[in-house]
mmCIF file of C-alpha atoms in Angstrom:
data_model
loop_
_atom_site.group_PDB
_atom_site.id
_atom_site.type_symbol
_atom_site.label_atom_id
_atom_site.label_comp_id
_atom_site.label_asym_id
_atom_site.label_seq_id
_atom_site.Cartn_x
_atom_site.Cartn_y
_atom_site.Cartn_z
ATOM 1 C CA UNK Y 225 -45.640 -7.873 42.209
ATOM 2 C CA UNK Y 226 -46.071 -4.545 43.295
ATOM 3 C CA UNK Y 227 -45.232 -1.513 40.625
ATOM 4 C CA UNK Y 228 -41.641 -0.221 40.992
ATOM 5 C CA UNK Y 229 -40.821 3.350 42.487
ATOM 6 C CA UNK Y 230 -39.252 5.760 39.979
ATOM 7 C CA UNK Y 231 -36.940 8.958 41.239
ATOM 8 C CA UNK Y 232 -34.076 10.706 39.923
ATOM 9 C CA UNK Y 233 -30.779 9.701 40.952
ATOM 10 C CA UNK Y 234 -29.666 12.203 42.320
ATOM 11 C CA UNK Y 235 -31.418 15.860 43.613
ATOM 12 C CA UNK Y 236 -29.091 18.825 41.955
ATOM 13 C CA UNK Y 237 -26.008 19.189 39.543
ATOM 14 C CA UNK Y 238 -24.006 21.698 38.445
ATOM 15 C CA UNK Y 239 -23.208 22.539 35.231
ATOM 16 C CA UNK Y 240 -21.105 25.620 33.197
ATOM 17 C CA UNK Y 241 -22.899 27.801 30.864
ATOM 18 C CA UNK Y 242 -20.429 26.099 27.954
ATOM 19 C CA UNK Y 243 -21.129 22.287 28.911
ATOM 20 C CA UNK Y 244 -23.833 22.437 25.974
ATOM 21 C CA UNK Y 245 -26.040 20.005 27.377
ATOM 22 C CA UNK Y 246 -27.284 18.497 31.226
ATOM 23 C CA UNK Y 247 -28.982 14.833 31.747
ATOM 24 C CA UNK Y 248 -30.995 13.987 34.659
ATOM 25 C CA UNK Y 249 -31.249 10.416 35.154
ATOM 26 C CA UNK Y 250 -34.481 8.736 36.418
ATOM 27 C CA UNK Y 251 -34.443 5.534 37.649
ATOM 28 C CA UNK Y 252 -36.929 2.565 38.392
ATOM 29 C CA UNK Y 253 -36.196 0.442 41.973
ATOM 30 C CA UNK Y 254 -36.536 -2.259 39.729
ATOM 31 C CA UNK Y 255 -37.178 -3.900 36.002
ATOM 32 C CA UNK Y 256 -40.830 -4.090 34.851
ATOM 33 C CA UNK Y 257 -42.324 -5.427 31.836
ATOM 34 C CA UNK Y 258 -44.190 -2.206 31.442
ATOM 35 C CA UNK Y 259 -43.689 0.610 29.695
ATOM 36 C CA UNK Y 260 -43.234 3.941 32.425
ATOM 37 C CA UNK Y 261 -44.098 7.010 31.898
ATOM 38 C CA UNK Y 262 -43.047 9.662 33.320
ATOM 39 C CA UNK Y 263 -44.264 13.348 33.538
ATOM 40 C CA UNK Y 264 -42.570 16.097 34.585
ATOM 41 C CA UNK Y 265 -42.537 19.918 34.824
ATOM 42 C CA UNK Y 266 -39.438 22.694 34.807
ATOM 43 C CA UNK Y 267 -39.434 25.602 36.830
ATOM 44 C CA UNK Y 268 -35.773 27.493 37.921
ATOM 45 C CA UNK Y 269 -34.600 30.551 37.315
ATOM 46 C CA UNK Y 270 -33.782 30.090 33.628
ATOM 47 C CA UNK Y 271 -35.465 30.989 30.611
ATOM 48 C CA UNK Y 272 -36.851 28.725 28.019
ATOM 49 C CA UNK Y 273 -35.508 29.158 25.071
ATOM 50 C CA UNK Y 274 -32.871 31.625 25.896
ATOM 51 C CA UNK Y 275 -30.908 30.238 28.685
ATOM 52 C CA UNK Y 276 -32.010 26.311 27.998
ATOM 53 C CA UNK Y 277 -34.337 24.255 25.834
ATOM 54 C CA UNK Y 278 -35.962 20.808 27.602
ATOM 55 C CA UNK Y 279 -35.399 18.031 25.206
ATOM 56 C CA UNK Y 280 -37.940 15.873 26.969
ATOM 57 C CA UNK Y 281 -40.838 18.144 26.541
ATOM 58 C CA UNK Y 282 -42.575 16.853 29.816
ATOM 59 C CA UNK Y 283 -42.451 13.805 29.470
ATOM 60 C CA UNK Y 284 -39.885 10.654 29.331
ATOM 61 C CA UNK Y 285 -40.675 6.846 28.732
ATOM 62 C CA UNK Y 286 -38.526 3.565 30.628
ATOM 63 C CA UNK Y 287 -39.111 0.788 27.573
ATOM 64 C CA UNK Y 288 -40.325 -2.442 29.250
ATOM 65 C CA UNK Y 289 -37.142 -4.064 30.692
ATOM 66 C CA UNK Y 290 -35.040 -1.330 31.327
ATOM 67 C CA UNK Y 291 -34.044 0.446 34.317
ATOM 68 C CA UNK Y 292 -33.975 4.249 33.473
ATOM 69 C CA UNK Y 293 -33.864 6.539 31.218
ATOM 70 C CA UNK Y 294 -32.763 10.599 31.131
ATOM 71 C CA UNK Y 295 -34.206 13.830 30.907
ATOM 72 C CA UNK Y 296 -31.886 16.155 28.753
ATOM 73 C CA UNK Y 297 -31.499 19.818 28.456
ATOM 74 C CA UNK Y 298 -29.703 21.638 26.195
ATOM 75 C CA UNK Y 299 -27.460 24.713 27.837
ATOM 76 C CA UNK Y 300 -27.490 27.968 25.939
ATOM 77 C CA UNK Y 301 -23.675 29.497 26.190
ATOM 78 C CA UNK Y 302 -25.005 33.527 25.764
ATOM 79 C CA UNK Y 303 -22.824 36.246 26.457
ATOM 80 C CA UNK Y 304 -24.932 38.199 28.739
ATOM 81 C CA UNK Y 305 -24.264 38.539 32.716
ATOM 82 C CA UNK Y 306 -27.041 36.932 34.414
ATOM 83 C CA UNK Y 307 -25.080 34.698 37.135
ATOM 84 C CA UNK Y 308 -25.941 30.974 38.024
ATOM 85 C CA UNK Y 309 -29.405 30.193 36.814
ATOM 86 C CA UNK Y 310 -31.197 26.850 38.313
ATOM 87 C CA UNK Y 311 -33.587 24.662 35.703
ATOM 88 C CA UNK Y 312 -36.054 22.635 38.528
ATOM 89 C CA UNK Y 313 -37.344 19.312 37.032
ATOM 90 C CA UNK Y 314 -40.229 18.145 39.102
ATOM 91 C CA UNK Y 315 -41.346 14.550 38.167
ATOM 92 C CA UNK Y 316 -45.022 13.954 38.308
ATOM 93 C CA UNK Y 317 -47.960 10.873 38.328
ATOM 94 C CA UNK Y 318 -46.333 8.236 36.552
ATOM 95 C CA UNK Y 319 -47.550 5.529 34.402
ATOM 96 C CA UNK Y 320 -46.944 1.848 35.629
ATOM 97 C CA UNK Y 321 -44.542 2.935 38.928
ATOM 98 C CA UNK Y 322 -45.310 4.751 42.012
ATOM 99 C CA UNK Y 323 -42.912 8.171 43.082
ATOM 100 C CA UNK Y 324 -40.073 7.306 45.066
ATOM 101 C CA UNK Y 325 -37.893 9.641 47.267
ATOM 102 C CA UNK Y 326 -36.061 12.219 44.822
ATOM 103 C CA UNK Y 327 -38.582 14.234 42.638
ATOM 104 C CA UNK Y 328 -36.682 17.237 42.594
ATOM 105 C CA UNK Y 329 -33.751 17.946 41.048
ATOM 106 C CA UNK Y 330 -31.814 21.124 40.366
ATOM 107 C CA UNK Y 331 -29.816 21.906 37.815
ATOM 108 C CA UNK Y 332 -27.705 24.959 38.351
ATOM 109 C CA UNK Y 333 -26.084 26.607 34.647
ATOM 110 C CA UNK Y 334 -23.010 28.414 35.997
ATOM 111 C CA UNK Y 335 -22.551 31.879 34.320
ATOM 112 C CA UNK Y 336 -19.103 31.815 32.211
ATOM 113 C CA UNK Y 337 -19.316 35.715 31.538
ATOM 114 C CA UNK Y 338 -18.248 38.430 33.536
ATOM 115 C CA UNK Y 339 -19.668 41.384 34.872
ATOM 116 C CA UNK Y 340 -19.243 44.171 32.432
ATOM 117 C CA UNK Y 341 -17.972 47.766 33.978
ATOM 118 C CA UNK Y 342 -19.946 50.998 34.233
ATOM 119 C CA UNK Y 343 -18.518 54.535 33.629
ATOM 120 C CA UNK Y 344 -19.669 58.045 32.731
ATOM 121 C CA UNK Y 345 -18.981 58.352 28.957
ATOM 122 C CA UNK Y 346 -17.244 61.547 29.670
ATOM 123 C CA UNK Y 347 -15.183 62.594 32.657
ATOM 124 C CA UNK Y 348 -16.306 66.534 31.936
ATOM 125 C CA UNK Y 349 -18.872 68.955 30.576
ATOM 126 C CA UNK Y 350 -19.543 72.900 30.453
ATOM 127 C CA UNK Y 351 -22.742 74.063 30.784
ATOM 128 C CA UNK Y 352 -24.331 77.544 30.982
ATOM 129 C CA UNK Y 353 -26.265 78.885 33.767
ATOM 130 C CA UNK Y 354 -29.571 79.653 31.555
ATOM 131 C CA UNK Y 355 -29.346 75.747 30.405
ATOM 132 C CA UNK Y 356 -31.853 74.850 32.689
ATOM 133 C CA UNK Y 357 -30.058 71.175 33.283
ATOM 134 C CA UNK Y 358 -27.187 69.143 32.318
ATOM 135 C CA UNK Y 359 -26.838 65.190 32.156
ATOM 136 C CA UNK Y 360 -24.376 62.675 32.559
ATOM 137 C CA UNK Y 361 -24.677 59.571 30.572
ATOM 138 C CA UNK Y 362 -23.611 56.193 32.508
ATOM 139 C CA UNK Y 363 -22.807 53.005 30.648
ATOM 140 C CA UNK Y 364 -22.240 49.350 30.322
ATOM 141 C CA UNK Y 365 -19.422 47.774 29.101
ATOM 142 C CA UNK Y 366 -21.775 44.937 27.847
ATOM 143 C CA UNK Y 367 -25.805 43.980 28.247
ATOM 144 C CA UNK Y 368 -26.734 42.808 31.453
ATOM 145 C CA UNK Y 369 -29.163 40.160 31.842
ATOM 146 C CA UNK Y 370 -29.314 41.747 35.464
ATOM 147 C CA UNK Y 371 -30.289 44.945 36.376
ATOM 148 C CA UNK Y 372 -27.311 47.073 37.653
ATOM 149 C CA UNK Y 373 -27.459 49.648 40.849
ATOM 150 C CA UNK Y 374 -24.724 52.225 40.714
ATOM 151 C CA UNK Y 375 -24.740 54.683 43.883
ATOM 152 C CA UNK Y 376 -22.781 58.049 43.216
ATOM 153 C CA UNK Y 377 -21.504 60.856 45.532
ATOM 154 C CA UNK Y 378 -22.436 64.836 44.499
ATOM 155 C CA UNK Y 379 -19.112 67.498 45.421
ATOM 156 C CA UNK Y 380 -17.796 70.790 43.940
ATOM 157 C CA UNK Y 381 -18.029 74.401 44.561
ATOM 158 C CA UNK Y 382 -21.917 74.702 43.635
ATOM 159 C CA UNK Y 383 -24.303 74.796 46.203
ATOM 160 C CA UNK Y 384 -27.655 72.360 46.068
ATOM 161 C CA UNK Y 385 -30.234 73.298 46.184
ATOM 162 C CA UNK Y 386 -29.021 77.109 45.233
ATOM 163 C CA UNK Y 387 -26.975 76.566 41.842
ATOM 164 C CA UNK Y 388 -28.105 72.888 41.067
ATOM 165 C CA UNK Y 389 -30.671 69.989 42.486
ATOM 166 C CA UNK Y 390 -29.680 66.438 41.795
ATOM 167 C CA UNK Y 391 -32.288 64.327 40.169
ATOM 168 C CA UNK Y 392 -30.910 60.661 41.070
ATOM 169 C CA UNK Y 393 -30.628 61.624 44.651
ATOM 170 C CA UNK Y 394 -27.686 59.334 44.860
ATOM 171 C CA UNK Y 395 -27.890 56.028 42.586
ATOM 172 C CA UNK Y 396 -29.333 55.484 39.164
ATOM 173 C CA UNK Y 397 -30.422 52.197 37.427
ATOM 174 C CA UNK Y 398 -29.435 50.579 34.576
ATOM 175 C CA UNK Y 399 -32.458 48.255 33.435
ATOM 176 C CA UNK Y 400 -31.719 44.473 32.593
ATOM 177 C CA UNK Y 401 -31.160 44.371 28.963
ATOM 178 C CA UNK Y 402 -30.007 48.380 28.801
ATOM 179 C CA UNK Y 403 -26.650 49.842 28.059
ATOM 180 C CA UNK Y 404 -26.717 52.524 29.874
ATOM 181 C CA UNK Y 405 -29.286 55.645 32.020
ATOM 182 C CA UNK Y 406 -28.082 59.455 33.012
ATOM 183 C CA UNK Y 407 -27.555 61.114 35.889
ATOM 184 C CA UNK Y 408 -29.594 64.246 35.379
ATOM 185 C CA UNK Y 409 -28.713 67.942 37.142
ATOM 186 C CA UNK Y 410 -31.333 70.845 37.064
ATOM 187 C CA UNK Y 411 -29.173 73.799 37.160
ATOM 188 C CA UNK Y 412 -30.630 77.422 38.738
ATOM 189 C CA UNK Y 413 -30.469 80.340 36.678
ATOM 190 C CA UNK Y 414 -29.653 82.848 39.399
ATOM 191 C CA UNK Y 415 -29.205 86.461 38.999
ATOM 192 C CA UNK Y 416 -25.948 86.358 41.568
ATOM 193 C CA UNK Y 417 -22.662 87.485 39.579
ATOM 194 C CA UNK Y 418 -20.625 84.482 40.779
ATOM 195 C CA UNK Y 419 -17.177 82.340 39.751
ATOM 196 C CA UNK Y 420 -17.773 79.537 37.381
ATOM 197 C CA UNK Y 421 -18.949 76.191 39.670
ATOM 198 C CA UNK Y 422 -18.464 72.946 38.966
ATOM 199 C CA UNK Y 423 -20.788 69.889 39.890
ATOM 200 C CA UNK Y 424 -18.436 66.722 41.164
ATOM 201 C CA UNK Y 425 -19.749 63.394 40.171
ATOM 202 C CA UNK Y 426 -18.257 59.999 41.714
ATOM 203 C CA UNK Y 427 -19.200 56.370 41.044
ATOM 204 C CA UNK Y 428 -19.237 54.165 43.885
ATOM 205 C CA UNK Y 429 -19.387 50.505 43.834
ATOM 206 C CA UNK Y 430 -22.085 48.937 41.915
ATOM 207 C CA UNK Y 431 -24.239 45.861 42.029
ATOM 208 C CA UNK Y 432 -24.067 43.397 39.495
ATOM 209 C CA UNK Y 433 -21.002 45.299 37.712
ATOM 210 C CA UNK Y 434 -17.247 46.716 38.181
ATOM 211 C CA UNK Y 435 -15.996 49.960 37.765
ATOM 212 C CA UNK Y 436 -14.596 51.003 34.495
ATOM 213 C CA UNK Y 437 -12.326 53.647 33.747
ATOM 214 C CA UNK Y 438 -14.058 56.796 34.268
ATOM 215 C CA UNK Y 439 -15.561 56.971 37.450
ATOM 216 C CA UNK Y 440 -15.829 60.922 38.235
ATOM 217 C CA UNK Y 441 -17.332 63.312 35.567
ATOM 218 C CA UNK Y 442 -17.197 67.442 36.573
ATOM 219 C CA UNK Y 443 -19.828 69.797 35.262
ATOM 220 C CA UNK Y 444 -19.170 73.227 35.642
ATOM 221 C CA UNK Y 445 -21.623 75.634 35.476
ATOM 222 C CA UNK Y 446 -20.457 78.845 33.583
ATOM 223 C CA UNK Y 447 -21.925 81.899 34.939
ATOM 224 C CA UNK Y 448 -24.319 84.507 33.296
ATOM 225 C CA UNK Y 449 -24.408 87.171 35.575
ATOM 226 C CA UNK Y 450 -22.269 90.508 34.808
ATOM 227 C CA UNK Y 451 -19.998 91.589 37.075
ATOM 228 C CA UNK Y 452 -21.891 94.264 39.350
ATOM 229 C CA UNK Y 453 -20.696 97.999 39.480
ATOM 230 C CA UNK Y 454 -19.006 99.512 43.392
ATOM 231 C CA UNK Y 455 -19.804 103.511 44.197
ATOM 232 C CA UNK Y 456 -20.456 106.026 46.527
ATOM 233 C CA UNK Y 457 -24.243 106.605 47.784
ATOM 234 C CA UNK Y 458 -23.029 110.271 47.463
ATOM 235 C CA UNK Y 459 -19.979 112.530 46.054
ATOM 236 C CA UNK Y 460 -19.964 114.816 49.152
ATOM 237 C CA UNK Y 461 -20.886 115.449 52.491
ATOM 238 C CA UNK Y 462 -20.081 117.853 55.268
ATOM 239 C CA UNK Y 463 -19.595 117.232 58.791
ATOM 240 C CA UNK Y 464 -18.603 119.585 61.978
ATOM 241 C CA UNK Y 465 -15.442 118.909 63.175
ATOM 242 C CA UNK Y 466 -17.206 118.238 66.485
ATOM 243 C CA UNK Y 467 -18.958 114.964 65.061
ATOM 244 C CA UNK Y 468 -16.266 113.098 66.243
ATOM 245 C CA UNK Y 469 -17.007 110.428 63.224
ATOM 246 C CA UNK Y 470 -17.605 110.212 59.471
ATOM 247 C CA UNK Y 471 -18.647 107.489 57.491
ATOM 248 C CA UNK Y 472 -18.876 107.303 53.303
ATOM 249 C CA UNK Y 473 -20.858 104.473 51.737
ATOM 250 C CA UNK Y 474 -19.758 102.236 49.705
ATOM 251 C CA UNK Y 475 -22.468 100.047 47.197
ATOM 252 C CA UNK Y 476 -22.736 97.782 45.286
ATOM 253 C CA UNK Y 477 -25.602 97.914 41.994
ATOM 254 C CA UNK Y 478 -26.437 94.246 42.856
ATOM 255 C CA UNK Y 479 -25.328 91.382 45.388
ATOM 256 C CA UNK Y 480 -23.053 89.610 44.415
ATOM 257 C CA UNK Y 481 -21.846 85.484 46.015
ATOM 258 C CA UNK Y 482 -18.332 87.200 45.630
ATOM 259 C CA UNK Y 483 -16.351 88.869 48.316
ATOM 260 C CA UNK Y 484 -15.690 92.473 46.595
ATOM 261 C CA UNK Y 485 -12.580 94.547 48.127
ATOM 262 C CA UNK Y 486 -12.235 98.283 47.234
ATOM 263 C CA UNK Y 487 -8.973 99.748 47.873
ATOM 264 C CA UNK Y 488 -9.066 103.698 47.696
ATOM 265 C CA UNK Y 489 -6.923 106.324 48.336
ATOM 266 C CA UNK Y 490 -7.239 109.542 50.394
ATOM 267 C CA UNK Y 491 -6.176 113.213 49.461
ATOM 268 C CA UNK Y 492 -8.030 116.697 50.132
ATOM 269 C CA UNK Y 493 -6.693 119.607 52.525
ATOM 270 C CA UNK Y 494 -7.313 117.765 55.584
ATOM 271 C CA UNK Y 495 -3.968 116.226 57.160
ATOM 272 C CA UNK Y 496 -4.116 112.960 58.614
ATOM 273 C CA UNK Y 497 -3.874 112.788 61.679
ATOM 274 C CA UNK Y 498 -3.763 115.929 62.570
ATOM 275 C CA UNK Y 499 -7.327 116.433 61.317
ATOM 276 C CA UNK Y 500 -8.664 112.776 60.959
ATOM 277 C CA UNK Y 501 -7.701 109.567 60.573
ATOM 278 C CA UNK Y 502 -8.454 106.647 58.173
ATOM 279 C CA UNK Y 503 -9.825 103.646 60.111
ATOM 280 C CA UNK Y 504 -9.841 101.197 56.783
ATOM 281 C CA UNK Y 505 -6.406 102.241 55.848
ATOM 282 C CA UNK Y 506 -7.000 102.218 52.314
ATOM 283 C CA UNK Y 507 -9.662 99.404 51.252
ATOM 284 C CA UNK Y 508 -12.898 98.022 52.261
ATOM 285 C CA UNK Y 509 -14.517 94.617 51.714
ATOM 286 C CA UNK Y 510 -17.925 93.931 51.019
ATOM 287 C CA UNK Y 511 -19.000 90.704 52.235
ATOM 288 C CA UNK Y 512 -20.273 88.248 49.411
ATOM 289 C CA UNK Y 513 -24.201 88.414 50.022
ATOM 290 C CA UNK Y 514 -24.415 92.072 50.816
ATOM 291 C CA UNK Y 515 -24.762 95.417 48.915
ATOM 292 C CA UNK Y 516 -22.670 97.925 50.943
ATOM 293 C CA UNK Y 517 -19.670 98.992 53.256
ATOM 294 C CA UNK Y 518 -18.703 102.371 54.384
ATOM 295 C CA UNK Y 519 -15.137 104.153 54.551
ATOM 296 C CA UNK Y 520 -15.000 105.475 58.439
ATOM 297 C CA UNK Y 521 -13.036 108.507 59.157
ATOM 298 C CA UNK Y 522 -12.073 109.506 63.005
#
């Protein structure tokens, strides 16, 4: 009589996290009076010990007479995210049989926990100017067995790259088996006198988690810059009443990101319009970026 054939029954199961255990039968295509031995070796996607443990420990016997016998795992039920996980049992050379058709099977562990959410721990900060760089802390609600991608959006008044630079240049990573990573902002210590500006951070939708409950966090950058002082270049000038034009200029002691308007008023001996006539009727604006204006005088 020729030796039997032994395979497994069947190639792939599935089976939840929780089940606590998984069998794999292998099978004989028919009685023998000899002892089989089979070998085998696990591959997959899970982890020995952590996500399984092989009961069989490469290697399961058919007694004489019988027809089969099982291979049995043991199923960890962790509370990490990981998703479905696949243990891959791969018979080898047997003892007394020959290798029939199925020597593969697959047992898929279906994860039972869900994805935890990621959020900044703080939906604001204040930092100064001279700081030098702020950060925004991201975390899990819950280790990951995976590693989680979370892309983010950059909005506000400041300006990158002239108040701040972003360092994640649009996602960060949370490592598998880390609670959380930053979000780090080098800010620029200008010498502009400027409103206080504020760095908008937004979550978007990330890979292997959910959003939790704070998804935008706003730095604002509190300026250090004094306010700068507005004058005349000179306190008096004369010009012939044949000029046709005169013009008085206004400065500032340093630019400034601001818009600065100077209203004035206008007295003297000279009666308008008889003698001249005001062409800024009564203020001037100095563009944000520049130093000076003038006053013009027809």
């Amino acid at each position: 009589d020729t030796a039997p054939t032994v395979a497994f029954n069947a190639g792939a199961q599935s089976i939840g996290e929780a089940a606590g255990s998984a069998m794999a039968s292998v099978t004989l295509s028919a009685v023998s009076s000899l002892e089989t031995i089979v070998p085998f070796t696990v591959g997959g996607t899970a982890v020995d010990p952590d996500d399984f443990s092989d009961q069989g420990l490469g290697s399961v016997t058919i007694p004489a007479g019988q027809l089969s016998t099982t291979i049995d795992l043991s199923i960890v039920d962790d509370t990490l995210f990981e998703g479905d996980e696949t243990v891959v049992l791969t018979l080898g050379a047997p003892t007394n049989a020959t290798l029939g058709a199925t020597t593969v099977h697959t047992a898929t562990i279906t994860d039972n926990d869900t994805a935890p959410s990621v959020a900044f721990n703080a939906g604001a900060q204040s930092v100064g100017e001279a700081a030098g760089s702020a950060v925004a802390s991201v975390t899990l609600s819950a280790v990951s067995s995976l590693e989680t991608v979370i892309p983010y959006t950059v909005g506000g008044t400041a300006v990158d790259p002239d108040d701040f630079s972003d360092q994640g240049l649009g996602s960060v990573t949370i490592p598998a088996g880390q609670l959380s990573t930053t979000i780090d902002l080098s800010i620029v210590d200008d010498t502009l006198f400027e409103n206080d500006e504020s760095v908008v951070l937004t979550l978007g939708a990330p890979t292997n988690a959910t959003l939790g409950a704070t998804t935008v966090h706003t730095a604002t950058i509190t300026d250090n810059d004094t306010a700068p002082t507005v004058a005349f270049n000179a306190g008096a000038q004369s010009v012939g009443e044949a000029v046709g034009s005169a013009a008085a200029s206004v400065t500032l002691s340093a630019v400034s990101s601001l818009e600065t308007v100077v209203p004035y008023t206008v007295g003297g001996t000279a009666v308008a319009p008889d003698d001249f006539s005001d062409l800024d009727l009564g203020s001037v604006t100095i563009p944000a970026g520049q130093l000076s204006t003038t006053i013009d005088l027809s």
